[in-house]
CSV table of C-alpha atoms in Angstrom, one decimal:
chain,number,residue,atom,x,y,z
A,1354,MET,CA,0.0,0.0,0.0
A,1355,GLU,CA,2.8,2.4,0.9
A,1356,PRO,CA,4.5,2.0,-2.6
A,1357,LEU,CA,1.2,2.8,-4.3
A,1358,PHE,CA,0.8,5.9,-2.0
A,1359,GLY,CA,4.3,7.1,-3.0
A,1360,VAL,CA,3.5,6.7,-6.7
A,1361,VAL,CA,0.3,8.7,-6.4
A,1362,LEU,CA,2.1,11.4,-4.3
A,1363,GLY,CA,4.8,11.6,-6.9
A,1364,LEU,CA,2.3,12.1,-9.7
A,1365,ILE,CA,0.5,14.8,-7.8
A,1366,LEU,CA,3.8,16.7,-7.2
A,1367,ALA,CA,4.8,16.3,-10.9
A,1368,VAL,CA,1.4,17.7,-12.1
A,1369,ALA,CA,1.7,20.6,-9.6
A,1370,SER,CA,5.2,21.3,-10.7
A,1371,ALA,CA,4.2,21.3,-14.4
A,1372,ALA,CA,1.3,23.6,-13.7
A,1373,HIS,CA,3.6,26.0,-11.8
A,1374,ASP,CA,6.1,26.0,-14.7
A,1375,SER,CA,3.4,26.7,-17.2
A,1376,CYS,CA,2.2,29.7,-15.1
A,1377,THR,CA,4.4,32.2,-16.8
A,1378,CYS,CA,3.9,35.3,-19.0
A,1379,ALA,CA,5.2,34.6,-22.5
A,1380,THR,CA,5.3,38.2,-23.5
A,1381,ASN,CA,6.7,39.7,-20.3
A,1382,LYS,CA,9.5,38.2,-18.3
A,1383,TRP,CA,9.1,40.8,-15.6
A,1384,ALA,CA,5.5,39.8,-14.8
A,1385,MET,CA,4.9,38.0,-11.5
A,1386,CYS,CA,2.6,35.0,-12.1
A,1387,ALA,CA,0.8,32.7,-9.7
A,1388,GLN,CA,-1.6,29.8,-10.0
A,1389,ASP,CA,-4.8,31.0,-8.2
A,1390,GLY,CA,-7.0,28.1,-9.2
A,1391,PRO,CA,-7.2,24.9,-11.3
A,1392,GLY,CA,-6.0,25.9,-14.8
A,1393,ASN,CA,-6.1,29.6,-13.9
A,1394,CYS,CA,-2.8,31.5,-14.0
A,1395,THR,CA,-2.8,35.2,-13.1
A,1396,CYS,CA,0.1,37.5,-14.0
A,1397,ARG,CA,0.7,41.0,-12.6
A,1398,LEU,CA,3.1,43.7,-13.4
A,1399,ALA,CA,6.2,43.9,-11.2
A,1400,GLY,CA,6.0,46.9,-8.9
A,1401,SER,CA,2.2,47.3,-9.2
A,1402,ASP,CA,-1.0,45.3,-8.8
A,1403,ARG,CA,-2.0,45.7,-12.5
A,1404,PRO,CA,-2.9,42.4,-14.3
A,1405,VAL,CA,-0.9,41.7,-17.4
A,1406,ASP,CA,-2.5,40.4,-20.7
A,1407,CYS,CA,0.1,37.8,-21.7
A,1408,SER,CA,-1.5,37.2,-25.1
A,1409,THR,CA,-0.2,40.5,-26.4
A,1410,LEU,CA,2.6,43.0,-25.9
A,1411,THR,CA,2.8,45.0,-22.6
A,1412,SER,CA,2.7,48.7,-23.0
A,1413,LYS,CA,6.0,50.5,-23.1
A,1414,CYS,CA,5.1,52.7,-20.2
A,1415,PHE,CA,4.4,49.6,-18.0
A,1416,LEU,CA,7.6,48.0,-19.2
A,1417,MET,CA,9.7,51.0,-18.3
A,1418,LYS,CA,8.1,51.2,-14.8
A,1419,ALA,CA,8.8,47.5,-14.3
A,1420,GLU,CA,12.5,48.0,-15.3
A,1421,MET,CA,12.9,50.7,-12.7
A,1422,THR,CA,11.2,48.6,-9.9
A,1423,PRO,CA,13.5,46.2,-8.0
A,1424,LEU,CA,12.2,42.6,-8.2
A,1425,LYS,CA,11.9,40.6,-4.9
A,1426,GLU,CA,13.8,37.6,-6.2
A,1427,LYS,CA,16.9,35.8,-5.2
A,1428,ARG,CA,19.1,37.9,-7.5
A,1429,LEU,CA,20.8,41.3,-7.5
A,1430,TRP,CA,18.9,44.1,-9.1
A,1431,ARG,CA,20.5,46.8,-11.2
A,1432,PRO,CA,18.5,49.3,-13.3
A,1433,PRO,CA,19.4,48.8,-16.9
A,1434,HIS,CA,22.3,50.9,-18.0
A,1435,GLY,CA,22.2,52.7,-14.6
A,1436,MET,CA,20.1,55.6,-15.9
A,1437,SER,CA,18.1,57.5,-13.4
A,1438,ASP,CA,17.4,60.9,-15.0
A,1439,SER,CA,17.8,60.7,-18.8
A,1440,ASP,CA,15.8,60.8,-22.0
A,1441,GLY,CA,16.0,57.0,-22.1
A,1442,ILE,CA,15.0,54.9,-19.2
A,1443,TYR,CA,13.1,56.7,-16.4
A,1444,ASN,CA,10.4,55.8,-14.0
A,1445,PRO,CA,7.3,57.0,-15.8
A,1446,ASP,CA,3.8,57.9,-14.7
A,1447,CYS,CA,1.3,55.7,-16.5
A,1448,GLU,CA,-2.5,55.8,-17.0
A,1449,ASP,CA,-4.5,52.7,-16.0
A,1450,SER,CA,-4.7,51.8,-19.7
A,1451,GLY,CA,-0.9,51.7,-19.9
A,1452,ALA,CA,-0.5,55.0,-21.8
A,1453,PHE,CA,2.1,57.5,-20.8
A,1454,LYS,CA,0.8,60.6,-18.9
A,1455,ALA,CA,1.5,63.7,-21.0
A,1456,ARG,CA,3.7,65.2,-18.3
A,1457,GLN,CA,6.5,63.3,-16.7
A,1458,CYS,CA,8.6,64.4,-13.7
A,1459,ASN,CA,11.6,63.0,-11.8
A,1460,GLN,CA,12.4,63.1,-8.1
A,1461,SER,CA,14.2,66.5,-8.5
A,1462,SER,CA,10.9,68.2,-9.5
A,1463,THR,CA,12.1,68.5,-13.1
A,1464,CYS,CA,9.2,67.9,-15.6
A,1465,TRP,CA,8.8,67.6,-19.4
A,1466,CYS,CA,6.1,66.6,-21.9
A,1467,VAL,CA,6.2,63.3,-23.8
A,1468,ASN,CA,4.5,61.7,-26.8
A,1469,THR,CA,2.7,58.4,-26.8
A,1470,ALA,CA,6.1,56.7,-27.2
A,1471,GLY,CA,7.3,58.3,-23.9
A,1472,VAL,CA,9.9,60.3,-25.8
A,1473,ARG,CA,10.5,63.9,-24.5
A,1474,ARG,CA,9.1,66.5,-26.9
A,1475,THR,CA,9.6,69.8,-24.9
A,1476,GLU,CA,12.4,71.5,-22.9
A,1477,LYS,CA,12.6,70.4,-19.3
A,1478,GLY,CA,11.0,72.7,-16.7
A,1479,GLY,CA,9.6,72.8,-13.2
A,1480,ARG,CA,6.4,71.5,-11.6
A,1481,SER,CA,4.5,74.4,-13.1
A,1482,LEU,CA,5.1,73.0,-16.6
A,1483,SER,CA,1.7,72.3,-18.3
A,1484,CYS,CA,1.2,69.6,-21.0
A,1485,ARG,CA,-2.1,70.1,-22.6
A,1486,GLU,CA,-2.3,66.8,-24.4
A,1487,LEU,CA,-0.6,63.6,-25.1
A,1488,VAL,CA,0.6,64.0,-28.7
A,1489,ARG,CA,0.5,60.8,-30.7
A,1490,THR,CA,3.6,59.3,-32.4
A,1491,ARG,CA,2.2,58.6,-35.8
A,1492,TRP,CA,5.4,57.3,-37.6
A,1493,ILE,CA,8.3,55.3,-36.3
A,1494,TYR,CA,11.4,54.8,-38.5
A,1495,LEU,CA,13.6,51.9,-37.7
A,1496,GLU,CA,17.1,52.0,-39.3
A,1497,LEU,CA,19.3,48.9,-38.8
A,1498,THR,CA,22.4,47.5,-40.3
A,1499,HIS,CA,23.4,43.9,-40.6
A,1500,LYS,CA,26.8,42.2,-40.8
A,1501,ARG,CA,28.1,42.1,-44.3
A,1502,SER,CA,28.2,38.7,-46.1
A,1503,SER,CA,29.8,37.6,-49.3
A,1504,ASP,CA,26.5,37.8,-51.1
A,1505,ALA,CA,23.8,40.5,-50.5
A,1506,PHE,CA,20.3,39.4,-49.8
A,1507,ASP,CA,17.5,40.1,-52.3
A,1508,ALA,CA,15.4,43.1,-51.2
A,1509,PRO,CA,12.0,41.3,-51.5
A,1510,ASP,CA,13.3,38.4,-49.4
A,1511,VAL,CA,14.5,40.7,-46.7
A,1512,ALA,CA,11.2,42.6,-46.6
A,1513,LYS,CA,9.2,39.4,-46.4
A,1514,ALA,CA,11.3,38.1,-43.5
A,1515,LEU,CA,11.0,41.3,-41.5
A,1516,ARG,CA,7.3,41.5,-42.2
A,1517,GLN,CA,6.8,38.0,-40.9
A,1518,LEU,CA,8.9,38.9,-37.8
A,1519,LEU,CA,6.9,42.0,-37.0
A,1520,GLU,CA,3.6,40.1,-37.5
A,1521,SER,CA,4.4,36.9,-35.7
A,1522,ARG,CA,6.8,37.8,-32.9
A,1523,TYR,CA,5.4,41.3,-32.1
A,1524,LYS,CA,1.8,40.7,-33.2
A,1525,LEU,CA,1.7,43.9,-35.3
A,1526,HIS,CA,-1.1,44.1,-37.9
A,1527,PRO,CA,0.4,44.2,-41.4
A,1528,LYS,CA,-1.5,47.4,-42.2
A,1529,TYR,CA,0.8,49.3,-39.9
A,1530,ILE,CA,3.9,48.3,-41.8
A,1531,ALA,CA,4.1,51.1,-44.3
A,1532,ALA,CA,7.4,50.3,-46.0
A,1533,ILE,CA,10.6,48.3,-45.8
A,1534,LYS,CA,13.6,49.4,-47.9
A,1535,TYR,CA,16.8,47.5,-48.2
A,1536,ASP,CA,20.1,49.0,-49.4
A,1537,PRO,CA,22.9,46.7,-48.2
A,1538,PRO,CA,23.8,46.7,-45.4
A,1539,LEU,CA,21.1,49.3,-44.4
A,1540,ILE,CA,17.5,48.4,-43.8
A,1541,GLN,CA,14.8,51.0,-43.3
A,1542,ILE,CA,11.4,50.2,-41.8
A,1543,ARG,CA,8.6,52.7,-41.5
A,1544,LEU,CA,5.6,52.0,-39.2
A,1545,ASP,CA,2.5,54.1,-39.6
A,1546,GLN,CA,-0.3,54.2,-37.1
A,1547,SER,CA,-2.3,57.4,-37.0
A,1548,LYS,CA,-5.0,55.8,-34.9
A,1549,LYS,CA,-4.9,52.7,-32.8
A,1550,PRO,CA,-7.9,50.6,-31.9
A,1551,ARG,CA,-7.8,49.2,-28.4
A,1552,TRP,CA,-7.2,45.6,-29.6
A,1553,ASP,CA,-4.2,46.5,-31.7
A,1554,VAL,CA,-0.6,46.7,-30.4
A,1555,ASP,CA,1.0,50.1,-30.4
A,1556,ILE,CA,3.9,50.7,-32.8
A,1557,ALA,CA,5.8,52.3,-29.9
A,1558,ASP,CA,5.5,49.0,-27.9
A,1559,VAL,CA,6.7,47.1,-31.0
A,1560,ALA,CA,9.7,49.4,-31.4
A,1561,TYR,CA,10.6,49.0,-27.7
A,1562,TYR,CA,10.4,45.2,-27.8
A,1563,PHE,CA,12.4,45.1,-31.0
A,1564,GLU,CA,15.1,47.4,-29.5
A,1565,LYS,CA,15.3,45.1,-26.4
A,1566,ASP,CA,15.7,42.0,-28.7
A,1567,VAL,CA,18.5,43.7,-30.7
A,1568,ASN,CA,20.3,44.6,-27.5
A,1569,ASN,CA,20.1,41.0,-26.3
A,1570,ASP,CA,17.8,42.0,-23.4
A,1571,SER,CA,14.6,40.4,-24.6
A,1572,VAL,CA,11.4,41.1,-22.7
A,1573,PHE,CA,9.9,37.8,-23.7
A,1574,HIS,CA,9.9,35.1,-21.0
A,1575,SER,CA,11.8,32.7,-23.1
A,1576,ASN,CA,14.6,35.4,-23.3
A,1577,SER,CA,15.6,33.7,-26.6
A,1578,LYS,CA,18.0,35.6,-28.8
A,1579,LEU,CA,16.5,37.3,-31.8
A,1580,THR,CA,17.1,35.4,-35.0
A,1581,VAL,CA,16.0,36.6,-38.4
A,1582,SER,CA,16.3,34.2,-41.3
A,1583,VAL,CA,16.3,35.1,-45.0
A,1584,ASN,CA,15.8,32.0,-47.1
A,1585,GLY,CA,17.7,29.9,-44.5
A,1586,ASP,CA,20.5,32.4,-44.1
A,1587,ALA,CA,20.8,34.4,-40.8
A,1588,LEU,CA,20.4,38.1,-41.0
A,1589,ALA,CA,22.7,39.3,-38.2
A,1590,ILE,CA,21.6,42.7,-37.0
A,1591,GLU,CA,24.4,44.9,-35.8
A,1592,LYS,CA,23.0,48.4,-35.0
A,1593,LEU,CA,19.6,49.9,-34.6
A,1594,TRP,CA,18.4,53.5,-34.7
A,1595,ILE,CA,14.8,54.6,-33.9
A,1596,TYR,CA,13.2,57.9,-34.9
A,1597,TYR,CA,9.8,59.1,-33.7
A,1598,VAL,CA,7.6,61.5,-35.7
A,1599,ASP,CA,4.7,63.0,-33.9
A,1600,GLU,CA,1.4,64.4,-35.3
A,1601,LYS,CA,2.6,67.8,-34.1
A,1602,PRO,CA,6.2,69.2,-34.2
A,1603,PRO,CA,8.1,69.0,-30.9
A,1604,GLU,CA,8.1,72.3,-29.2
A,1605,PHE,CA,11.8,72.5,-28.2
A,1606,CYS,CA,12.7,72.3,-31.9
A,1607,MET,CA,10.8,75.5,-32.6
A,1608,ARG,CA,12.6,77.2,-29.7
A,1609,GLN,CA,15.9,76.1,-31.1
A,1610,LEU,CA,14.9,77.2,-34.5
A,1611,ALA,CA,13.9,80.7,-33.2
A,1612,ALA,CA,17.2,80.9,-31.3
A,1613,GLY,CA,19.1,80.0,-34.5
A,1614,ILE,CA,17.2,82.6,-36.5
A,1615,SER,CA,17.9,85.2,-33.9
A,1616,ALA,CA,21.6,84.4,-34.0
A,1617,VAL,CA,21.6,84.6,-37.8
A,1618,VAL,CA,19.8,87.9,-37.8
A,1619,THR,CA,22.2,89.3,-35.2
A,1620,VAL,CA,25.2,88.2,-37.3
A,1621,VAL,CA,23.7,89.8,-40.4
A,1622,VAL,CA,22.9,93.0,-38.7
A,1623,LEU,CA,26.4,93.3,-37.1
A,1624,THR,CA,28.1,92.4,-40.5
A,1625,ALA,CA,26.0,95.1,-42.2
A,1626,GLY,CA,26.7,97.6,-39.5
A,1627,VAL,CA,30.5,97.0,-39.7
A,1628,GLY,CA,30.3,97.2,-43.5
A,1629,ILE,CA,28.5,100.5,-43.5
A,1630,ALA,CA,30.9,101.9,-40.9
A,1631,VAL,CA,33.9,100.9,-43.0
A,1632,LEU,CA,32.3,102.5,-46.1
A,1633,LEU,CA,31.7,105.8,-44.2
A,1634,LEU,CA,35.2,105.8,-42.9
A,1635,LEU,CA,36.7,105.2,-46.4
A,1636,ARG,CA,34.5,108.0,-47.7
A,1637,TRP,CA,35.6,110.4,-45.0
A,1638,LEU,CA,39.2,109.6,-45.6
A,1639,ARG,CA,38.8,110.1,-49.4
A,1640,THR,CA,36.9,113.4,-48.8
A,1641,ARG,CA,39.6,114.6,-46.4
A,1642,THR,CA,42.4,113.8,-48.9
A,1643,TYR,CA,40.6,115.5,-51.7
A,1644,ASN,CA,40.0,118.7,-49.6
A,1645,LYS,CA,43.7,118.8,-48.7
A,1646,PHE,CA,44.7,118.5,-52.3
A,1647,GLU,CA,42.3,121.2,-53.4
A,1648,CYS,CA,43.5,123.6,-50.7
A,1649,LYS,CA,47.1,123.1,-51.8
A,1650,GLU,CA,46.3,123.9,-55.4
A,1651,MET,CA,44.5,127.1,-54.3
A,1652,ARG,CA,47.5,128.3,-52.3
A,1653,GLU,CA,49.8,127.7,-55.3
A,1654,ILE,CA,47.5,129.7,-57.5
A,1655,LYS,CA,47.3,132.7,-55.1
A,1656,ALA,CA,51.0,132.8,-54.3
A,1657,PRO,CA,52.6,136.1,-55.9
A,1658,SER,CA,55.2,135.7,-58.6
A,1659,LEU,CA,58.8,136.6,-57.8
A,1660,GLU,CA,59.4,137.9,-61.3
């Protein structure tokens, strides 16, 4: 009887262990998951009590907050890249929907306005800074280079492989992939999303997940290294640049432009002023020389003859 009891107990423990292992979030390795019932696995975001939908990508705002929140696990925690106050990783304020709040502030009471991708779009100011709206990032340009190989890939094959990657790994609807251009070794991808239904992933989230994958810091629970295959040959990505284009121009660019125009106007005015001053000086010198010469001639004419 005892051997039979041991076998049954072993089976129960094996099933429980398998259930525990399966209780993970495939799309977010920072999610804390727990089995709260038979066949029911609940995952919540690290550092908060928000539930995580593991069937799709987690919003970039929630991901950044999770990155800046120490995990209560048996390992040392270090914020990625050690950034605390920069235009990259910071501890953001998020809406319940996962969207960034229009105004972000750090612990030193420095605030700035961001777009829907969480990228700063104004100069930094104090707590009195007002951000009237969260401006949408409509376009995202991804520029990447790959390691050179003896034979360049065909452009259609590269575009097809990257489209499949964006659709399958990042769950991006194909209608948001506006263009893919390949000029070896440079690859350019344009994502276009003027409006986003609630059920579609945001292109900003896709860009963030992709950036993490390229930097070998995948957000996916499997933490598998990103591999892109073009007709069976590996496309080894080396560098990645991301550019965000909002529906409205960033405000600090206009200030810089105004400052630049003012500087140019000042230089032109000063140059013109110096030029006019030089011309007046030359005219005065020429007039003075002419007057001296004329007076000399008049004196010679009026001088009495000795004969």
